Short mmCIF file of N, CA and C in Angstrom, two decimals:
data_model
loop_
_atom_site.label_atom_id
_atom_site.label_comp_id
_atom_site.label_asym_id
_atom_site.label_seq_id
_atom_site.Cartn_x
_atom_site.Cartn_y
_atom_site.Cartn_z
N MET A 1 -18.06 28.70 -4.31
CA MET A 1 -18.87 27.66 -3.71
C MET A 1 -20.30 28.16 -3.51
N THR A 2 -21.15 27.23 -3.19
CA THR A 2 -22.56 27.57 -3.03
C THR A 2 -22.80 28.29 -1.70
N LEU A 3 -23.98 28.84 -1.60
CA LEU A 3 -24.37 29.56 -0.39
C LEU A 3 -24.42 28.62 0.82
N ILE A 4 -24.84 27.40 0.61
CA ILE A 4 -24.91 26.43 1.71
C ILE A 4 -23.51 26.12 2.24
N VAL A 5 -22.57 25.90 1.35
CA VAL A 5 -21.19 25.60 1.77
C VAL A 5 -20.60 26.78 2.52
N ARG A 6 -20.81 27.98 2.00
CA ARG A 6 -20.26 29.16 2.68
C ARG A 6 -20.90 29.37 4.04
N SER A 7 -22.21 29.15 4.14
CA SER A 7 -22.90 29.33 5.43
C SER A 7 -22.42 28.33 6.47
N ILE A 8 -22.26 27.08 6.07
CA ILE A 8 -21.78 26.06 7.01
C ILE A 8 -20.32 26.30 7.36
N ALA A 9 -19.54 26.74 6.37
CA ALA A 9 -18.11 26.99 6.62
C ALA A 9 -17.91 28.13 7.61
N ARG A 10 -18.79 29.13 7.59
CA ARG A 10 -18.68 30.23 8.56
C ARG A 10 -18.76 29.72 9.99
N TRP A 11 -19.54 28.69 10.22
CA TRP A 11 -19.67 28.11 11.56
C TRP A 11 -18.58 27.08 11.84
N MET A 12 -18.16 26.36 10.82
CA MET A 12 -17.22 25.26 11.04
C MET A 12 -15.77 25.72 11.17
N ILE A 13 -15.38 26.76 10.47
CA ILE A 13 -13.98 27.19 10.48
C ILE A 13 -13.51 27.57 11.88
N PRO A 14 -14.23 28.42 12.63
CA PRO A 14 -13.76 28.71 13.99
C PRO A 14 -13.80 27.49 14.91
N SER A 15 -14.79 26.63 14.70
CA SER A 15 -14.88 25.42 15.54
C SER A 15 -13.70 24.49 15.30
N ILE A 16 -13.35 24.29 14.04
CA ILE A 16 -12.22 23.42 13.72
C ILE A 16 -10.92 24.03 14.23
N PHE A 17 -10.78 25.35 14.08
CA PHE A 17 -9.57 26.02 14.56
C PHE A 17 -9.43 25.86 16.08
N LEU A 18 -10.52 26.11 16.81
CA LEU A 18 -10.46 25.98 18.27
C LEU A 18 -10.22 24.54 18.71
N LEU A 19 -10.80 23.58 18.00
CA LEU A 19 -10.54 22.18 18.31
C LEU A 19 -9.06 21.86 18.10
N GLY A 20 -8.47 22.40 17.03
CA GLY A 20 -7.04 22.19 16.80
C GLY A 20 -6.17 22.78 17.89
N VAL A 21 -6.50 23.98 18.33
CA VAL A 21 -5.75 24.60 19.42
C VAL A 21 -5.90 23.79 20.70
N TYR A 22 -7.11 23.31 20.97
CA TYR A 22 -7.36 22.49 22.16
C TYR A 22 -6.54 21.20 22.11
N VAL A 23 -6.51 20.55 20.95
CA VAL A 23 -5.76 19.29 20.82
C VAL A 23 -4.27 19.54 21.01
N VAL A 24 -3.75 20.65 20.50
CA VAL A 24 -2.33 20.97 20.69
C VAL A 24 -2.02 21.21 22.16
N LEU A 25 -2.83 22.01 22.83
CA LEU A 25 -2.54 22.37 24.21
C LEU A 25 -2.78 21.24 25.20
N HIS A 26 -3.68 20.32 24.88
CA HIS A 26 -3.98 19.21 25.78
C HIS A 26 -3.44 17.89 25.26
N GLY A 27 -2.44 17.93 24.40
CA GLY A 27 -1.90 16.71 23.80
C GLY A 27 -1.24 15.78 24.78
N HIS A 28 -0.76 16.28 25.89
CA HIS A 28 -0.13 15.42 26.89
C HIS A 28 -1.15 14.78 27.82
N LEU A 29 -2.40 15.21 27.75
CA LEU A 29 -3.46 14.67 28.61
C LEU A 29 -4.43 13.78 27.85
N THR A 30 -4.66 14.07 26.59
CA THR A 30 -5.64 13.35 25.79
C THR A 30 -4.96 12.86 24.51
N PRO A 31 -5.60 11.96 23.78
CA PRO A 31 -5.03 11.56 22.49
C PRO A 31 -4.94 12.76 21.56
N GLY A 32 -3.87 12.85 20.87
CA GLY A 32 -3.65 13.99 19.99
C GLY A 32 -2.28 14.56 20.26
N GLY A 33 -2.14 15.83 20.11
CA GLY A 33 -0.86 16.48 20.34
C GLY A 33 -0.59 17.49 19.24
N GLY A 34 0.68 17.77 19.04
CA GLY A 34 1.08 18.80 18.10
C GLY A 34 0.74 18.49 16.66
N PHE A 35 0.95 17.24 16.24
CA PHE A 35 0.70 16.91 14.84
C PHE A 35 -0.79 16.94 14.52
N ALA A 36 -1.58 16.26 15.33
CA ALA A 36 -3.02 16.20 15.07
C ALA A 36 -3.66 17.59 15.17
N GLY A 37 -3.26 18.36 16.16
CA GLY A 37 -3.80 19.71 16.30
C GLY A 37 -3.36 20.62 15.17
N GLY A 38 -2.12 20.47 14.73
CA GLY A 38 -1.63 21.26 13.60
C GLY A 38 -2.38 20.95 12.32
N VAL A 39 -2.72 19.68 12.12
CA VAL A 39 -3.50 19.30 10.94
C VAL A 39 -4.89 19.93 11.00
N LEU A 40 -5.50 19.95 12.18
CA LEU A 40 -6.81 20.59 12.32
C LEU A 40 -6.75 22.09 12.07
N VAL A 41 -5.73 22.75 12.59
CA VAL A 41 -5.59 24.20 12.37
C VAL A 41 -5.38 24.49 10.89
N ALA A 42 -4.51 23.71 10.23
CA ALA A 42 -4.30 23.90 8.80
C ALA A 42 -5.57 23.61 8.02
N GLY A 43 -6.32 22.60 8.47
CA GLY A 43 -7.58 22.28 7.80
C GLY A 43 -8.59 23.41 7.87
N SER A 44 -8.58 24.15 8.97
CA SER A 44 -9.50 25.29 9.06
C SER A 44 -9.13 26.38 8.05
N PHE A 45 -7.83 26.61 7.84
CA PHE A 45 -7.41 27.59 6.84
C PHE A 45 -7.73 27.11 5.43
N VAL A 46 -7.51 25.83 5.18
CA VAL A 46 -7.79 25.28 3.85
C VAL A 46 -9.29 25.33 3.56
N LEU A 47 -10.12 25.01 4.55
CA LEU A 47 -11.57 25.10 4.37
C LEU A 47 -11.99 26.54 4.06
N SER A 48 -11.35 27.49 4.70
CA SER A 48 -11.65 28.89 4.43
C SER A 48 -11.33 29.25 2.98
N ILE A 49 -10.21 28.77 2.49
CA ILE A 49 -9.83 29.06 1.11
C ILE A 49 -10.78 28.37 0.14
N LEU A 50 -11.13 27.12 0.43
CA LEU A 50 -12.03 26.40 -0.47
C LEU A 50 -13.44 27.01 -0.48
N ALA A 51 -13.92 27.44 0.66
CA ALA A 51 -15.29 27.95 0.74
C ALA A 51 -15.42 29.37 0.21
N PHE A 52 -14.46 30.22 0.52
CA PHE A 52 -14.61 31.64 0.19
C PHE A 52 -13.70 32.12 -0.94
N GLY A 53 -12.76 31.31 -1.37
CA GLY A 53 -11.91 31.68 -2.48
C GLY A 53 -10.60 32.31 -2.04
N VAL A 54 -9.71 32.41 -3.00
CA VAL A 54 -8.36 32.90 -2.74
C VAL A 54 -8.36 34.41 -2.52
N LYS A 55 -9.12 35.14 -3.31
CA LYS A 55 -9.08 36.60 -3.23
C LYS A 55 -9.64 37.12 -1.91
N LYS A 56 -10.72 36.53 -1.42
CA LYS A 56 -11.31 37.01 -0.17
C LYS A 56 -10.42 36.69 1.03
N ASN A 57 -9.64 35.62 0.96
CA ASN A 57 -8.77 35.23 2.07
C ASN A 57 -7.42 35.92 2.05
N LYS A 58 -7.10 36.62 0.97
CA LYS A 58 -5.81 37.31 0.85
C LYS A 58 -4.66 36.34 1.10
N VAL A 59 -4.61 35.31 0.28
CA VAL A 59 -3.64 34.22 0.46
C VAL A 59 -2.22 34.71 0.27
N GLU A 60 -2.01 35.74 -0.53
CA GLU A 60 -0.64 36.23 -0.75
C GLU A 60 0.00 36.70 0.55
N THR A 61 -0.77 37.35 1.41
CA THR A 61 -0.19 37.78 2.69
C THR A 61 -0.01 36.60 3.63
N LYS A 62 -0.88 35.59 3.53
CA LYS A 62 -0.74 34.42 4.39
C LYS A 62 0.48 33.59 4.01
N LYS A 63 0.93 33.71 2.75
CA LYS A 63 2.11 32.96 2.32
C LYS A 63 3.34 33.39 3.11
N GLU A 64 3.54 34.68 3.28
CA GLU A 64 4.69 35.15 4.05
C GLU A 64 4.56 34.76 5.52
N TRP A 65 3.35 34.85 6.07
CA TRP A 65 3.15 34.46 7.46
C TRP A 65 3.37 32.97 7.65
N SER A 66 3.01 32.19 6.66
CA SER A 66 3.19 30.75 6.76
C SER A 66 4.67 30.40 6.84
N SER A 67 5.47 31.03 6.01
CA SER A 67 6.91 30.78 6.05
C SER A 67 7.52 31.23 7.37
N LEU A 68 7.07 32.38 7.87
CA LEU A 68 7.60 32.89 9.14
C LEU A 68 7.21 31.98 10.30
N THR A 69 5.95 31.58 10.37
CA THR A 69 5.53 30.72 11.49
C THR A 69 6.14 29.33 11.40
N GLU A 70 6.38 28.85 10.19
CA GLU A 70 7.06 27.56 10.05
C GLU A 70 8.48 27.65 10.62
N SER A 71 9.16 28.73 10.32
CA SER A 71 10.51 28.92 10.87
C SER A 71 10.48 29.08 12.39
N ILE A 72 9.49 29.79 12.90
CA ILE A 72 9.37 29.95 14.35
C ILE A 72 9.12 28.62 15.03
N GLY A 73 8.26 27.78 14.45
CA GLY A 73 7.99 26.46 15.02
C GLY A 73 9.22 25.59 15.07
N ILE A 74 9.99 25.58 13.99
CA ILE A 74 11.22 24.77 13.96
C ILE A 74 12.23 25.31 14.98
N PHE A 75 12.40 26.63 15.01
CA PHE A 75 13.35 27.22 15.95
C PHE A 75 12.95 26.94 17.39
N LEU A 76 11.67 27.08 17.72
CA LEU A 76 11.21 26.83 19.08
C LEU A 76 11.43 25.38 19.48
N PHE A 77 11.17 24.45 18.57
CA PHE A 77 11.36 23.03 18.87
C PHE A 77 12.83 22.74 19.14
N TRP A 78 13.72 23.23 18.29
CA TRP A 78 15.14 22.96 18.49
C TRP A 78 15.69 23.69 19.71
N PHE A 79 15.19 24.89 19.97
CA PHE A 79 15.63 25.61 21.17
C PHE A 79 15.25 24.83 22.43
N LEU A 80 14.03 24.33 22.49
CA LEU A 80 13.61 23.53 23.64
C LEU A 80 14.41 22.25 23.75
N ALA A 81 14.75 21.66 22.62
CA ALA A 81 15.53 20.42 22.64
C ALA A 81 16.94 20.67 23.18
N PHE A 82 17.54 21.79 22.79
CA PHE A 82 18.90 22.08 23.23
C PHE A 82 18.95 22.76 24.60
N LEU A 83 17.81 23.12 25.15
CA LEU A 83 17.78 23.79 26.45
C LEU A 83 18.37 22.90 27.55
N GLY A 84 18.15 21.61 27.47
CA GLY A 84 18.74 20.69 28.44
C GLY A 84 20.26 20.70 28.38
N ILE A 85 20.82 20.76 27.18
CA ILE A 85 22.27 20.81 27.04
C ILE A 85 22.80 22.14 27.58
N LEU A 86 22.07 23.22 27.33
CA LEU A 86 22.50 24.52 27.85
C LEU A 86 22.48 24.55 29.37
N TRP A 87 21.61 23.77 29.99
CA TRP A 87 21.55 23.70 31.45
C TRP A 87 22.49 22.66 32.02
N GLY A 88 23.35 22.08 31.19
CA GLY A 88 24.35 21.15 31.67
C GLY A 88 23.86 19.73 31.85
N SER A 89 22.85 19.35 31.09
CA SER A 89 22.33 17.99 31.22
C SER A 89 22.26 17.36 29.83
N TYR A 90 21.19 16.70 29.49
CA TYR A 90 21.13 15.97 28.24
C TYR A 90 20.09 16.58 27.29
N PHE A 91 20.18 16.13 26.04
CA PHE A 91 19.31 16.59 24.95
C PHE A 91 17.86 16.21 25.25
N PHE A 92 16.92 17.09 24.99
CA PHE A 92 15.48 16.90 25.24
C PHE A 92 15.17 16.72 26.72
N LEU A 93 15.90 17.38 27.58
CA LEU A 93 15.61 17.32 29.01
C LEU A 93 14.30 18.06 29.29
N ASN A 94 13.46 17.47 30.10
CA ASN A 94 12.19 18.09 30.48
C ASN A 94 12.48 19.09 31.60
N VAL A 95 12.94 20.28 31.23
CA VAL A 95 13.46 21.23 32.21
C VAL A 95 12.38 21.88 33.06
N LEU A 96 11.20 22.03 32.55
CA LEU A 96 10.17 22.73 33.31
C LEU A 96 9.53 21.87 34.39
N THR A 97 9.79 20.58 34.41
CA THR A 97 9.24 19.72 35.45
C THR A 97 9.79 20.10 36.81
N LYS A 98 11.05 20.47 36.86
CA LYS A 98 11.68 20.80 38.13
C LYS A 98 11.22 22.17 38.64
N MET A 99 10.87 23.07 37.72
CA MET A 99 10.47 24.41 38.14
C MET A 99 9.02 24.45 38.61
N SER A 100 8.13 23.80 37.89
CA SER A 100 6.71 23.80 38.27
C SER A 100 6.14 22.40 38.07
N PRO A 101 6.19 21.58 39.09
CA PRO A 101 5.75 20.19 38.91
C PRO A 101 4.27 20.06 38.59
N GLY A 102 3.41 20.87 39.18
CA GLY A 102 1.99 20.81 38.89
C GLY A 102 1.34 19.55 39.42
N ALA A 103 0.04 19.48 39.33
CA ALA A 103 -0.70 18.31 39.77
C ALA A 103 -0.89 17.36 38.59
N ARG A 104 -1.03 16.09 38.89
CA ARG A 104 -1.21 15.12 37.81
C ARG A 104 -2.52 15.36 37.07
N PHE A 105 -2.46 15.11 35.78
CA PHE A 105 -3.61 15.21 34.89
C PHE A 105 -4.19 16.62 34.82
N HIS A 106 -3.35 17.63 34.97
CA HIS A 106 -3.76 19.01 34.78
C HIS A 106 -2.94 19.60 33.63
N LEU A 107 -3.33 20.77 33.19
CA LEU A 107 -2.71 21.35 32.00
C LEU A 107 -1.22 21.59 32.18
N PHE A 108 -0.79 22.01 33.36
CA PHE A 108 0.62 22.31 33.58
C PHE A 108 1.33 21.19 34.32
N SER A 109 0.99 19.96 34.03
CA SER A 109 1.57 18.84 34.76
C SER A 109 2.70 18.15 34.01
N ALA A 110 2.98 18.54 32.79
CA ALA A 110 3.94 17.79 31.98
C ALA A 110 5.24 18.52 31.73
N GLY A 111 5.48 19.62 32.40
CA GLY A 111 6.74 20.33 32.20
C GLY A 111 6.79 21.00 30.83
N SER A 112 7.81 20.67 30.06
CA SER A 112 7.98 21.32 28.76
C SER A 112 7.32 20.56 27.61
N ILE A 113 6.65 19.45 27.88
CA ILE A 113 5.99 18.68 26.82
C ILE A 113 4.93 19.52 26.10
N PRO A 114 4.08 20.31 26.78
CA PRO A 114 3.12 21.14 26.04
C PRO A 114 3.81 22.17 25.13
N LEU A 115 4.98 22.63 25.52
CA LEU A 115 5.71 23.56 24.65
C LEU A 115 6.22 22.85 23.40
N TYR A 116 6.66 21.59 23.54
CA TYR A 116 7.02 20.80 22.36
C TYR A 116 5.81 20.61 21.46
N ASN A 117 4.66 20.29 22.06
CA ASN A 117 3.44 20.12 21.27
C ASN A 117 3.07 21.41 20.55
N LEU A 118 3.23 22.55 21.22
CA LEU A 118 2.93 23.83 20.60
C LEU A 118 3.86 24.09 19.41
N ALA A 119 5.14 23.83 19.58
CA ALA A 119 6.09 24.04 18.48
C ALA A 119 5.77 23.12 17.30
N ILE A 120 5.45 21.86 17.59
CA ILE A 120 5.11 20.93 16.52
C ILE A 120 3.81 21.35 15.84
N GLY A 121 2.83 21.80 16.62
CA GLY A 121 1.57 22.26 16.04
C GLY A 121 1.75 23.44 15.12
N ILE A 122 2.58 24.40 15.52
CA ILE A 122 2.86 25.56 14.67
C ILE A 122 3.53 25.12 13.38
N GLU A 123 4.51 24.24 13.50
CA GLU A 123 5.25 23.76 12.34
C GLU A 123 4.34 22.99 11.38
N VAL A 124 3.55 22.07 11.89
CA VAL A 124 2.70 21.24 11.03
C VAL A 124 1.63 22.08 10.35
N ALA A 125 0.99 22.98 11.09
CA ALA A 125 -0.04 23.83 10.49
C ALA A 125 0.55 24.69 9.38
N SER A 126 1.71 25.26 9.62
CA SER A 126 2.34 26.11 8.60
C SER A 126 2.80 25.31 7.40
N ALA A 127 3.36 24.13 7.64
CA ALA A 127 3.84 23.30 6.53
C ALA A 127 2.69 22.81 5.67
N LEU A 128 1.61 22.37 6.27
CA LEU A 128 0.46 21.91 5.48
C LEU A 128 -0.18 23.06 4.71
N PHE A 129 -0.28 24.22 5.33
CA PHE A 129 -0.82 25.37 4.60
C PHE A 129 0.09 25.74 3.43
N THR A 130 1.40 25.67 3.63
CA THR A 130 2.34 25.96 2.55
C THR A 130 2.19 24.96 1.42
N MET A 131 2.01 23.67 1.76
CA MET A 131 1.82 22.66 0.72
C MET A 131 0.56 22.93 -0.09
N VAL A 132 -0.53 23.26 0.57
CA VAL A 132 -1.77 23.56 -0.14
C VAL A 132 -1.58 24.81 -1.01
N PHE A 133 -0.87 25.79 -0.50
CA PHE A 133 -0.63 27.00 -1.28
C PHE A 133 0.18 26.69 -2.53
N VAL A 134 1.21 25.87 -2.41
CA VAL A 134 2.02 25.50 -3.57
C VAL A 134 1.18 24.75 -4.59
N LEU A 135 0.33 23.84 -4.13
CA LEU A 135 -0.54 23.12 -5.05
C LEU A 135 -1.51 24.07 -5.75
N MET A 136 -1.98 25.09 -5.06
CA MET A 136 -2.87 26.07 -5.69
C MET A 136 -2.12 26.88 -6.74
N VAL A 137 -0.88 27.23 -6.48
CA VAL A 137 -0.10 28.01 -7.44
C VAL A 137 0.15 27.19 -8.69
N PHE A 138 0.51 25.91 -8.54
CA PHE A 138 0.74 25.07 -9.71
C PHE A 138 -0.56 24.84 -10.47
N ARG A 139 -1.66 24.76 -9.78
CA ARG A 139 -2.96 24.60 -10.43
C ARG A 139 -3.28 25.83 -11.26
N GLU A 140 -3.00 27.01 -10.73
CA GLU A 140 -3.27 28.25 -11.47
C GLU A 140 -2.39 28.35 -12.71
N LYS A 141 -1.14 27.88 -12.64
CA LYS A 141 -0.24 27.96 -13.79
C LYS A 141 -0.65 27.00 -14.89
N GLU A 142 -1.31 25.89 -14.54
CA GLU A 142 -1.73 24.91 -15.54
C GLU A 142 -2.93 25.38 -16.33
N ARG A 143 -3.74 26.26 -15.77
CA ARG A 143 -4.95 26.71 -16.47
C ARG A 143 -4.58 27.58 -17.67
N PRO A 144 -5.31 27.41 -18.79
CA PRO A 144 -4.98 28.21 -19.99
C PRO A 144 -5.44 29.64 -19.87
#
């Protein structure tokens, strides 16, 4: 890419990443949540690959991390979902509400909902990055 794209990307990538993390963590208070924040986080990684190239980003090592974090996100989501059953109640029980109720409209006011958002954000970011990686691999194989 050109020097202008790389210069702007250096400033935009951390900003987009932090915005994605903010949307994931504050999804129960503001519009957004795990899916929207995960898309923003994945978008920051994709922008990095597009602006600086595959070799500088060491995409091969990110491929293994993407698979691992995708599995962690799925496991965390299902573990939280079954936690209510393990405590002798129902599926998707908001178990943390009883332990720390918190004040309304604050970060820790929703019980386990932010943890669900975090798990979904990890899963979505990893899945989208994996999809882009697969498309890059097929693109490389098509070139003569």
